[in-house]
mmCIF file of C-alpha atoms and ligand atoms in Angstrom:
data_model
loop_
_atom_site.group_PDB
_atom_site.id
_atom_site.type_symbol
_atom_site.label_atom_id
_atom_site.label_comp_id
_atom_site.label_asym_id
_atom_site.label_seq_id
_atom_site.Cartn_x
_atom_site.Cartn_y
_atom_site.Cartn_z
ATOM 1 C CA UNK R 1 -19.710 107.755 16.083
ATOM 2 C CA UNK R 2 -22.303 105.020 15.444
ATOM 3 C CA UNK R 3 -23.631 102.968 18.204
ATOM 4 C CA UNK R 4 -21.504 99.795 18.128
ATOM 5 C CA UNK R 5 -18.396 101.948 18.423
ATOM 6 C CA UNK R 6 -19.982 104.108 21.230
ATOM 7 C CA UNK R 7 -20.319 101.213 22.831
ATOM 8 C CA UNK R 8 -17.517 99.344 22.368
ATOM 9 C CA UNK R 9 -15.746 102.493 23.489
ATOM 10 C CA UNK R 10 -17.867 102.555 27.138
ATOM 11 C CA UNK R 11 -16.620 99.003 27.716
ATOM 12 C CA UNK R 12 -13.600 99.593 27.485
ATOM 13 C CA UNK R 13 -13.539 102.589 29.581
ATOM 14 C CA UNK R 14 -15.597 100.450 32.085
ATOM 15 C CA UNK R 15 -12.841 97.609 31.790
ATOM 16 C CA UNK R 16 -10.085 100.020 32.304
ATOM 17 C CA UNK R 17 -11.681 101.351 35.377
ATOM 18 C CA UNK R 18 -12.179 98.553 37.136
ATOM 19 C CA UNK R 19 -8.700 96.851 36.473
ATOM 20 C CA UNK R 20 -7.050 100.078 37.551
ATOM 21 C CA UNK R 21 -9.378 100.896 40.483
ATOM 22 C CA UNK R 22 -10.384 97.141 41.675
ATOM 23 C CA UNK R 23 -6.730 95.394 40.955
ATOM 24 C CA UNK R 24 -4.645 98.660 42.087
ATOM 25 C CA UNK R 25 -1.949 95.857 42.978
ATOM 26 C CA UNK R 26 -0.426 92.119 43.132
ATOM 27 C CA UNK R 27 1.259 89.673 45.517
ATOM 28 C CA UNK R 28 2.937 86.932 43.218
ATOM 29 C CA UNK R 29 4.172 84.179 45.425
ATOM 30 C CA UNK R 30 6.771 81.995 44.588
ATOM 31 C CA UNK R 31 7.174 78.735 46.212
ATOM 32 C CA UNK R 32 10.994 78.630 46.375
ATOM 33 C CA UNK R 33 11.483 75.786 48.682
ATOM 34 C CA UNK R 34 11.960 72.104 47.604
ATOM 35 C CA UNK R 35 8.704 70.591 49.727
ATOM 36 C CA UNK R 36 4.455 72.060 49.147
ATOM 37 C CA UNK R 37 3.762 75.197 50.721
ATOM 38 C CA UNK R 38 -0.166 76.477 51.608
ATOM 39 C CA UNK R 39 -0.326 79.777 51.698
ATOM 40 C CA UNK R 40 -2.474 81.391 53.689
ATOM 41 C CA UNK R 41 -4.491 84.594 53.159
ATOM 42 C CA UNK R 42 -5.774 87.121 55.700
ATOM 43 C CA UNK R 43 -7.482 90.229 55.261
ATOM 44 C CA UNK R 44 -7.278 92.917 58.427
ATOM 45 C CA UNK R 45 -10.546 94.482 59.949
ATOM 46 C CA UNK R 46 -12.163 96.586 57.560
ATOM 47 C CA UNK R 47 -11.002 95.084 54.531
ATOM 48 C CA UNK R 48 -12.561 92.612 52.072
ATOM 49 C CA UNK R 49 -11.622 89.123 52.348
ATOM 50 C CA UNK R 50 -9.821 88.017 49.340
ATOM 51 C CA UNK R 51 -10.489 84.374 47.359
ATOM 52 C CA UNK R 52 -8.908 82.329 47.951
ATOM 53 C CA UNK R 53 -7.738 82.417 51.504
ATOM 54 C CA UNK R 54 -5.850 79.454 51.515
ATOM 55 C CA UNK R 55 -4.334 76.956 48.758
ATOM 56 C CA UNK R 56 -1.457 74.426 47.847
ATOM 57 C CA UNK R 57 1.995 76.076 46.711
ATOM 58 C CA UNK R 58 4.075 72.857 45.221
ATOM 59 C CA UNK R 59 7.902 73.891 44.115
ATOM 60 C CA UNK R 60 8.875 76.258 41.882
ATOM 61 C CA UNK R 61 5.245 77.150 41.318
ATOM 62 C CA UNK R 62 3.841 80.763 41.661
ATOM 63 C CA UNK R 63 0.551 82.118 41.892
ATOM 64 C CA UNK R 64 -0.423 85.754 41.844
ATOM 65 C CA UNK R 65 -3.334 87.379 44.215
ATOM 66 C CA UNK R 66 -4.730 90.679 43.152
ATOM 67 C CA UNK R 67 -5.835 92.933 45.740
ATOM 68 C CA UNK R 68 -7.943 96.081 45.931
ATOM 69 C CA UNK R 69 -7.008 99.396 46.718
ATOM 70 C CA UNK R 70 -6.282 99.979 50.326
ATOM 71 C CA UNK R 71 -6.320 96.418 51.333
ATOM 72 C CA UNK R 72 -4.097 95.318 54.633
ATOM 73 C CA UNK R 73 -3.806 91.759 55.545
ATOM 74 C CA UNK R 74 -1.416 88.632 56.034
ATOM 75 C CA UNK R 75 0.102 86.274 53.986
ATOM 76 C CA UNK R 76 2.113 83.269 55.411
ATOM 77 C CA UNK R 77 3.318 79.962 54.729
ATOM 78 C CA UNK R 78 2.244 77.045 56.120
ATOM 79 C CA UNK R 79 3.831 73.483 55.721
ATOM 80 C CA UNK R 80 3.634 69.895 56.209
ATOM 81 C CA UNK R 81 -0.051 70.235 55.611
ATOM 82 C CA UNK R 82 -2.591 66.821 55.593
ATOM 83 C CA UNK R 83 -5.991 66.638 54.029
ATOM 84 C CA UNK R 84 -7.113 63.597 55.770
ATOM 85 C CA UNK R 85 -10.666 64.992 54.817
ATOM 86 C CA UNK R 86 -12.670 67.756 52.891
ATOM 87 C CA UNK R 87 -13.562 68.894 56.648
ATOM 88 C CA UNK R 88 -9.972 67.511 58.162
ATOM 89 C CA UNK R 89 -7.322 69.941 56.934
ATOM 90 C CA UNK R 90 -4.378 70.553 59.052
ATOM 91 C CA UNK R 91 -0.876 71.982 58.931
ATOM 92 C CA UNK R 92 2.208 71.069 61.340
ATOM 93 C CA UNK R 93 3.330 74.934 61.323
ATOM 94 C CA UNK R 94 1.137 78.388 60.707
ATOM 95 C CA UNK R 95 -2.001 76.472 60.754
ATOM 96 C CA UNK R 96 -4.955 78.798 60.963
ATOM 97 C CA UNK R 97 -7.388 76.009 62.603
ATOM 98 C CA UNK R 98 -10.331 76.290 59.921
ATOM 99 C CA UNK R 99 -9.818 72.527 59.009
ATOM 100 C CA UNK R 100 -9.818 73.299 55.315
ATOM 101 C CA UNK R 101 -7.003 74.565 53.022
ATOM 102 C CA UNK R 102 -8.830 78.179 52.767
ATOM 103 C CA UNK R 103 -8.622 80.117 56.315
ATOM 104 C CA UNK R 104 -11.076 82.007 58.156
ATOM 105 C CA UNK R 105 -8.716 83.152 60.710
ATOM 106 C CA UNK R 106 -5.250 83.893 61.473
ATOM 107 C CA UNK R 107 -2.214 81.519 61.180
ATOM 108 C CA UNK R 108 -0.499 79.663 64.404
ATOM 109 C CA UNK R 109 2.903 81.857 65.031
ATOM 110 C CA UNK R 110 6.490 80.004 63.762
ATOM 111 C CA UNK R 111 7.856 77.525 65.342
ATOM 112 C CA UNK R 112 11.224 75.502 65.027
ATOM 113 C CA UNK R 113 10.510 71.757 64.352
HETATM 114 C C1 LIG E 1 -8.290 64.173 61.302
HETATM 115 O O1 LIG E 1 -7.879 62.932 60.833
HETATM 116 C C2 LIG E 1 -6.808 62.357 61.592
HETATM 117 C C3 LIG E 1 -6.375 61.058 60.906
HETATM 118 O O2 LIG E 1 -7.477 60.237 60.666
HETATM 119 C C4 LIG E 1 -7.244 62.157 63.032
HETATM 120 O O3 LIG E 1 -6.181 61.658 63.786
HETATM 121 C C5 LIG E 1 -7.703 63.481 63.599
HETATM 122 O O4 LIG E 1 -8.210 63.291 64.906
HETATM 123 C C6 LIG E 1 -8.773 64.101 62.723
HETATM 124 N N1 LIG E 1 -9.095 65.425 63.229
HETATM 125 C C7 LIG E 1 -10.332 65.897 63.263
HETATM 126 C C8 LIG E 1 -10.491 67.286 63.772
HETATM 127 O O5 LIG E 1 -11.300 65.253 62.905
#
């Protein structure tokens, strides 16, 4: 095998390593509803944070997040969300308080409006 090949053959092993041991698996949210939904993003105690933790969801759009092997976390909706500026982010339900679209934190429980 000559060198180019050797190598081209290592990269791809590397490539196929880390998709299959990095990205073991996928969320792909689906905004269903007819208004903007910000998802928020989670991780439990122990587990890497995932990027992003927070972003804008307008209809019928999906996004997919990839996460490592052995991750636990939360995902959950928030609506009627207001950027009034880069540092004044809020949402009327499941805000997580960060005042920015991505979360640090946990979401505010459900409520009925
Ligand atoms: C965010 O902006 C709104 C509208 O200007 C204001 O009422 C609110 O007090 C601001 N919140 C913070 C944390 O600055």
């Amino acid at each position: 095998m000559d060198r180019l090949l050797l190598s081209a053959y290592v990269l791809t092993l590397l490539i196929l390593s880390f998709f299959s041991e990095v990205n073991s698996a996928s969320f792909k949210l689906v905004n269903k509803c007819r208004y903007e939904v910000w998802p928020g993003v989670l991780s439990g105690a122990n587990t890497a944070p995932l990027s992003p933790t927070g972003f804008a969801l307008k209809p019928g759009k999906s996004r997919t997040l990839s996460v490592p092997k052995a991750w636990s976390g939360r995902i959950w909706a928030r609506t009627l969300c207001t950027e009034y500026s880069p540092t004044n982010f809020s949402c009327v339900t499941g805000d997580c308080g960060s005042g920015k679209i991505e979360c640090a934190g946990s979401g505010a429980k459900p409520r009925l409006l």
